[in-house]
mmCIF file of C-alpha atoms and ligand atoms in Angstrom:
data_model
loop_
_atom_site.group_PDB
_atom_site.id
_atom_site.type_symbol
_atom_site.label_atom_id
_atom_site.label_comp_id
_atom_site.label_asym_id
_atom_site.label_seq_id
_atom_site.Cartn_x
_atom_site.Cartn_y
_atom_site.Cartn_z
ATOM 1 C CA UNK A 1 0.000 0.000 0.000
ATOM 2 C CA UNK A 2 3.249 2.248 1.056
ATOM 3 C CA UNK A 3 4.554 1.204 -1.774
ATOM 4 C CA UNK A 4 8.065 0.409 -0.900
ATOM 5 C CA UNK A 5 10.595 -2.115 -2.180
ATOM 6 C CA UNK A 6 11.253 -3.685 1.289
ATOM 7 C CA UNK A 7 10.708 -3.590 4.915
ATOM 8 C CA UNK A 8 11.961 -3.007 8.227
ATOM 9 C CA UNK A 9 14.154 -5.311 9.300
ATOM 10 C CA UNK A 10 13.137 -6.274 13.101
ATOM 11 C CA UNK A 11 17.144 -5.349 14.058
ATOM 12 C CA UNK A 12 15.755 -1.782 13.836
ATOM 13 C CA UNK A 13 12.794 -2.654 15.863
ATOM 14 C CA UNK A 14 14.989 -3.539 18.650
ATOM 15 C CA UNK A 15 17.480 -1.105 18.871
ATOM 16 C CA UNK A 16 14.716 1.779 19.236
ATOM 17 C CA UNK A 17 13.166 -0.651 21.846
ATOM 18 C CA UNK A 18 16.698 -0.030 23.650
ATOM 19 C CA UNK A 19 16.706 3.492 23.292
ATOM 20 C CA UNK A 20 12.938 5.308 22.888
ATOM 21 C CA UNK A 21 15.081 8.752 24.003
ATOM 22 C CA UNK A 22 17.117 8.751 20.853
ATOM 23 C CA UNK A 23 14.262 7.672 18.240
ATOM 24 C CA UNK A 24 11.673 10.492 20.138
ATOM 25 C CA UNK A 25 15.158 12.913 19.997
ATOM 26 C CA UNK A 26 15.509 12.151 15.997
ATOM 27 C CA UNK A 27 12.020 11.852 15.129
ATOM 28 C CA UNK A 28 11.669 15.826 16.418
ATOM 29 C CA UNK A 29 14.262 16.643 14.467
ATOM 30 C CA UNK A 30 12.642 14.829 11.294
ATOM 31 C CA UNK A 31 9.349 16.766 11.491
ATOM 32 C CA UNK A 32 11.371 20.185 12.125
ATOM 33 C CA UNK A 33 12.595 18.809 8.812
ATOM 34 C CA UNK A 34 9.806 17.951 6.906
ATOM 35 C CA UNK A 35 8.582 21.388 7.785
ATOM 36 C CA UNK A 36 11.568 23.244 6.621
ATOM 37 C CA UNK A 37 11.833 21.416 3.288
ATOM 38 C CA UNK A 38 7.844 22.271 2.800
ATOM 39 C CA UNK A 39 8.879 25.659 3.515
ATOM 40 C CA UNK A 40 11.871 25.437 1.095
ATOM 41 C CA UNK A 41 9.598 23.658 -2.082
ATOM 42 C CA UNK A 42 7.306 26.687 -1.937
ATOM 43 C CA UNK A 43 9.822 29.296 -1.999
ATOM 44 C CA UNK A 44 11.293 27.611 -5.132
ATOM 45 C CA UNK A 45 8.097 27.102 -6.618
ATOM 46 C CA UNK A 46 6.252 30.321 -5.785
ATOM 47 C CA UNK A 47 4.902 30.304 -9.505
ATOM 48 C CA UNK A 48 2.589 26.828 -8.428
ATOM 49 C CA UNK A 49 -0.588 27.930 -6.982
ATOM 50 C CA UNK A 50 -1.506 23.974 -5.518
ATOM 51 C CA UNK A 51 1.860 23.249 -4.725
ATOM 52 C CA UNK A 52 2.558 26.294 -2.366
ATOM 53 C CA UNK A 53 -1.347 25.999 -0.868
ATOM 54 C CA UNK A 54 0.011 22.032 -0.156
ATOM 55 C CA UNK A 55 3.407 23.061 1.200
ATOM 56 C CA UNK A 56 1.749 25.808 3.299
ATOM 57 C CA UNK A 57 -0.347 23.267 5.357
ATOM 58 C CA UNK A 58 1.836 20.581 5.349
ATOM 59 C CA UNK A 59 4.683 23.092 7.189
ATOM 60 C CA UNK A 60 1.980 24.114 10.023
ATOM 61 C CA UNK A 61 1.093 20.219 9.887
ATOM 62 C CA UNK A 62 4.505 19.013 10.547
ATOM 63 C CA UNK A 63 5.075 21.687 12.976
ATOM 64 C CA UNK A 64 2.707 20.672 15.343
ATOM 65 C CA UNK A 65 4.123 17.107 15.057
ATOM 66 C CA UNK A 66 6.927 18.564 16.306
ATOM 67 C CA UNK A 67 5.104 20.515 19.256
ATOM 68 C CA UNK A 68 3.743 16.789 19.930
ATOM 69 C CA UNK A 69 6.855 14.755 19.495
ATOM 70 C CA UNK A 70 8.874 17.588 21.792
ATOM 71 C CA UNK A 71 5.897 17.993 24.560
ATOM 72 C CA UNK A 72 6.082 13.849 24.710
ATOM 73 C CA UNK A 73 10.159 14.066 25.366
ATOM 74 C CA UNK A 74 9.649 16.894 27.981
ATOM 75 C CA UNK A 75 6.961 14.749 29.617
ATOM 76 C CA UNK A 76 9.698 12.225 29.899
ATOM 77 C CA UNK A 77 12.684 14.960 30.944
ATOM 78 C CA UNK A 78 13.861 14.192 27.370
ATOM 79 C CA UNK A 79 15.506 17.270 26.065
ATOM 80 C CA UNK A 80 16.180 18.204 22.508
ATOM 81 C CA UNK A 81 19.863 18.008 21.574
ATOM 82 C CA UNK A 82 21.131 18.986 18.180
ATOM 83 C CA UNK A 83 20.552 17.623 15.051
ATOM 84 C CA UNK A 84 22.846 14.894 14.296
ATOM 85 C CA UNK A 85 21.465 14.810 10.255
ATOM 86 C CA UNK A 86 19.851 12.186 8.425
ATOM 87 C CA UNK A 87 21.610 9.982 6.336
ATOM 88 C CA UNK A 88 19.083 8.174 4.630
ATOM 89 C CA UNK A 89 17.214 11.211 3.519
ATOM 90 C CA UNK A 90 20.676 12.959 2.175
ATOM 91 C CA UNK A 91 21.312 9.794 0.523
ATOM 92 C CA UNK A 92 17.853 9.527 -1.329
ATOM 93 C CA UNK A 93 18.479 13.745 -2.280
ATOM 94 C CA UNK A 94 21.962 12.712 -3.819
ATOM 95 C CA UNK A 95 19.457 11.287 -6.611
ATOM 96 C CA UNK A 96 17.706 14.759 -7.036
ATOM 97 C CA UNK A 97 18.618 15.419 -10.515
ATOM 98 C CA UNK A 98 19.918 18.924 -10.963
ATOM 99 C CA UNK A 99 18.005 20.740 -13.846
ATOM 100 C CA UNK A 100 14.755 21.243 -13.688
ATOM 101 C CA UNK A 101 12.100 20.472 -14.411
ATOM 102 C CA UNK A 102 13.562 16.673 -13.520
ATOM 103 C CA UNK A 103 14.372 18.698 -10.285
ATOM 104 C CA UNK A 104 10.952 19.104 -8.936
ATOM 105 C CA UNK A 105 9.646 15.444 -10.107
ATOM 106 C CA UNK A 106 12.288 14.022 -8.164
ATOM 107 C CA UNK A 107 11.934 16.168 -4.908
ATOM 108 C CA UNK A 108 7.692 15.194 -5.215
ATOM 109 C CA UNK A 109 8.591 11.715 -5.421
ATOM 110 C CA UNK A 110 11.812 11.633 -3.116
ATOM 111 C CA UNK A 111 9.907 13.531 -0.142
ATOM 112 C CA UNK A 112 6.935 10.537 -0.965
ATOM 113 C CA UNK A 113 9.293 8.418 -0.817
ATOM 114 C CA UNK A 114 10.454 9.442 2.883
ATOM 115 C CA UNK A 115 6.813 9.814 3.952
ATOM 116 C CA UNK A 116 6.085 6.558 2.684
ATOM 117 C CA UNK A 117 9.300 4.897 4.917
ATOM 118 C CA UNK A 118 8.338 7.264 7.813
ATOM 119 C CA UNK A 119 4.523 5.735 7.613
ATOM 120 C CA UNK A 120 5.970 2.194 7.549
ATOM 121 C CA UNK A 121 8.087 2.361 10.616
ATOM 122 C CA UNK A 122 5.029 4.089 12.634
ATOM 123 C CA UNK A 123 3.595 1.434 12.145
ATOM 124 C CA UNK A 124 5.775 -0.657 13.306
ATOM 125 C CA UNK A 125 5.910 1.362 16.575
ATOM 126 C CA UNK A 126 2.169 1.529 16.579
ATOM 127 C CA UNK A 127 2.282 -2.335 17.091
ATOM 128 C CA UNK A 128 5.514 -3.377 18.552
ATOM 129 C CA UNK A 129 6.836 -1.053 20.602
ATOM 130 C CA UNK A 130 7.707 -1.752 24.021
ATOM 131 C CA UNK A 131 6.305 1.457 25.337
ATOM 132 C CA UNK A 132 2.567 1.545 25.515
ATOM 133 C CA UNK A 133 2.454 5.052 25.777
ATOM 134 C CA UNK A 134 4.682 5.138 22.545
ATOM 135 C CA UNK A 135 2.516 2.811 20.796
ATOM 136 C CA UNK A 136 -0.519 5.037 20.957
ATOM 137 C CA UNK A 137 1.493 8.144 19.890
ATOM 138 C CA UNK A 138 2.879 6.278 16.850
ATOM 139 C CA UNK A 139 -0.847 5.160 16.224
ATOM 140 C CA UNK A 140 -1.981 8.656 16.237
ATOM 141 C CA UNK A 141 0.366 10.155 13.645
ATOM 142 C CA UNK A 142 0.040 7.496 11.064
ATOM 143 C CA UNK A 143 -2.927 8.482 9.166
ATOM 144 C CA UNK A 144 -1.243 11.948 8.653
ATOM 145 C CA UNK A 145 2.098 10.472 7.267
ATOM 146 C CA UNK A 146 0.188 8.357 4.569
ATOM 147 C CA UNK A 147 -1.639 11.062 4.012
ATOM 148 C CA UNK A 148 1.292 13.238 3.225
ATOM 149 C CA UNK A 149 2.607 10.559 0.760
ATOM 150 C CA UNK A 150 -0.049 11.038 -1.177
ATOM 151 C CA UNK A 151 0.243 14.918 -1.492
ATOM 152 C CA UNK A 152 3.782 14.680 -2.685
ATOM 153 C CA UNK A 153 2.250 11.926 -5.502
ATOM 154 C CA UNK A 154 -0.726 13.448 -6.508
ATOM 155 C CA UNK A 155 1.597 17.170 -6.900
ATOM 156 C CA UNK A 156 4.102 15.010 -8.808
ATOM 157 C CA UNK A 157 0.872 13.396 -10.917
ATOM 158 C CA UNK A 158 -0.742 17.490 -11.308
ATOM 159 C CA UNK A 159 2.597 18.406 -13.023
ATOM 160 C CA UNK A 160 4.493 15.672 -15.100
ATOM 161 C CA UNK A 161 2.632 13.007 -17.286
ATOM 162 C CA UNK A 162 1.188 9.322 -15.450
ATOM 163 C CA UNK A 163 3.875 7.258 -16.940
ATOM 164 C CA UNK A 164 6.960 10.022 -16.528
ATOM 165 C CA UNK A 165 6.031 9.873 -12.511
ATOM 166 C CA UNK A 166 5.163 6.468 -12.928
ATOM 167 C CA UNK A 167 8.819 5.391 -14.238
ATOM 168 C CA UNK A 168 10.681 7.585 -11.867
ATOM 169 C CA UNK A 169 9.003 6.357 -8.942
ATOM 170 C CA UNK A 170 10.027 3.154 -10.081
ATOM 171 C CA UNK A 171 13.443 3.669 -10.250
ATOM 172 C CA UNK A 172 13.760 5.903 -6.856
ATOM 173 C CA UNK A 173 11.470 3.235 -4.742
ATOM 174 C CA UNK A 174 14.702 0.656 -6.134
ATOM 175 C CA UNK A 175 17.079 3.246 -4.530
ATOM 176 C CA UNK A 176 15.244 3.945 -1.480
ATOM 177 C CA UNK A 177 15.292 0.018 -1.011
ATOM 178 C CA UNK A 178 18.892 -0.207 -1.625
ATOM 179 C CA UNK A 179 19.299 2.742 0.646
ATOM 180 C CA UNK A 180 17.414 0.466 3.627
ATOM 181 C CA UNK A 181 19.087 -2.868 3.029
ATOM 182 C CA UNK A 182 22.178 -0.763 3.692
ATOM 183 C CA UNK A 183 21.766 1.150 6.924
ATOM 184 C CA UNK A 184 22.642 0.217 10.762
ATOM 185 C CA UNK A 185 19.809 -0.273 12.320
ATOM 186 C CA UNK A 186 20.246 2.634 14.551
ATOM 187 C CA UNK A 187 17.636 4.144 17.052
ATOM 188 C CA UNK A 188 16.954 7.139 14.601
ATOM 189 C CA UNK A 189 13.599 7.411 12.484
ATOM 190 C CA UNK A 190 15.792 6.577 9.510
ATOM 191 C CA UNK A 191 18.773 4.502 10.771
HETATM 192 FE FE1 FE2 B 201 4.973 14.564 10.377
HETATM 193 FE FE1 FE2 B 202 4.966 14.032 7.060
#
């Protein structure tokens, strides 16, 4: 339904069960991110009357994930601490191509992409975690990240032809795949 090439593997599953501090510390720092990069695709797009009414709520949207994530660390005396970056994500933007408008189809399907991944390990959270309390969080932001998938798609379907988005997101879901198989299994949102 997500879409995506392959799954979690349950490694990842138990290193955030051995540290819920550093996946709630990341996963602040992704929405701040999501937010910013909404923020970003609007100012490059200004021109795009759906795209920068889409980007405009989605920003205010992720925000106040990231008023929820951070009020559910400082329930927990969980402070912030800085941004350590996201690997996964810079590694999925390396495939941005450069000139546009290739540019903006691959940042639609890219940031679908991410939403997609982010959806697929709520769920995971929403179900396994150790954490009841987590659990329900994780349940309660799921809807919205599926949802957001979809924006970045049906954007990406508004503006290039069915089987142009259709053959990129082909190709990128491969990468994004690749991208997984490859990574630690860290207690991050993407590791
Ligand atoms: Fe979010
Ligand atoms: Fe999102």
């Amino acid at each position: 339904m997500l879409g995506l090439q392959c799954s979690t593997s349950d490694e990842w599953l138990r290193s955030v069960n051995n540290d819920p501090a550093s996946i709630l510390r990341d996963h602040a720092h992704c929405e701040k991110k999501a937010a910013t990069m909404a923020i970003s695709l609007l100012n490059r797009y200004p021109e795009k009357i759906e795209l920068v009414r889409r980007m405009a709520a989605l920003a205010q949207e992720e925000m106040s994930h990231f008023q929820s994530v951070t009020e559910k660390m400082f329930e927990r005396d969980i402070t912030l601490t800085s941004d350590t970056g996201d690997y996964y994500a810079k590694q999925l933007h390396n495939h941005i191509r450069k000139q546009e408008p290739h540019r903006l189809l691959d940042t639609l399907i890219v940031s679908s992409l991410i939403e997609a991944r982010s959806c697929e390990r709520f769920q995971l959270l929403s179900n396994h975690a150790d954490d009841m309390d987590l659990r329900q969080f994780y349940h309660s932001l799921l809807e919205s990240e599926a949802r957001h998938r979809t924006v970045f798609l049906s954007l990406a379907r508004q503006y290039f032809p069915n089987e142009l988005v259709q053959q990129r997101l082909d190709e990128l879901e491969a990468i994004e795949a690749n991208i997984i198989l490859n990574l630690a299994n860290s207690p991050a949102m993407h590791g």
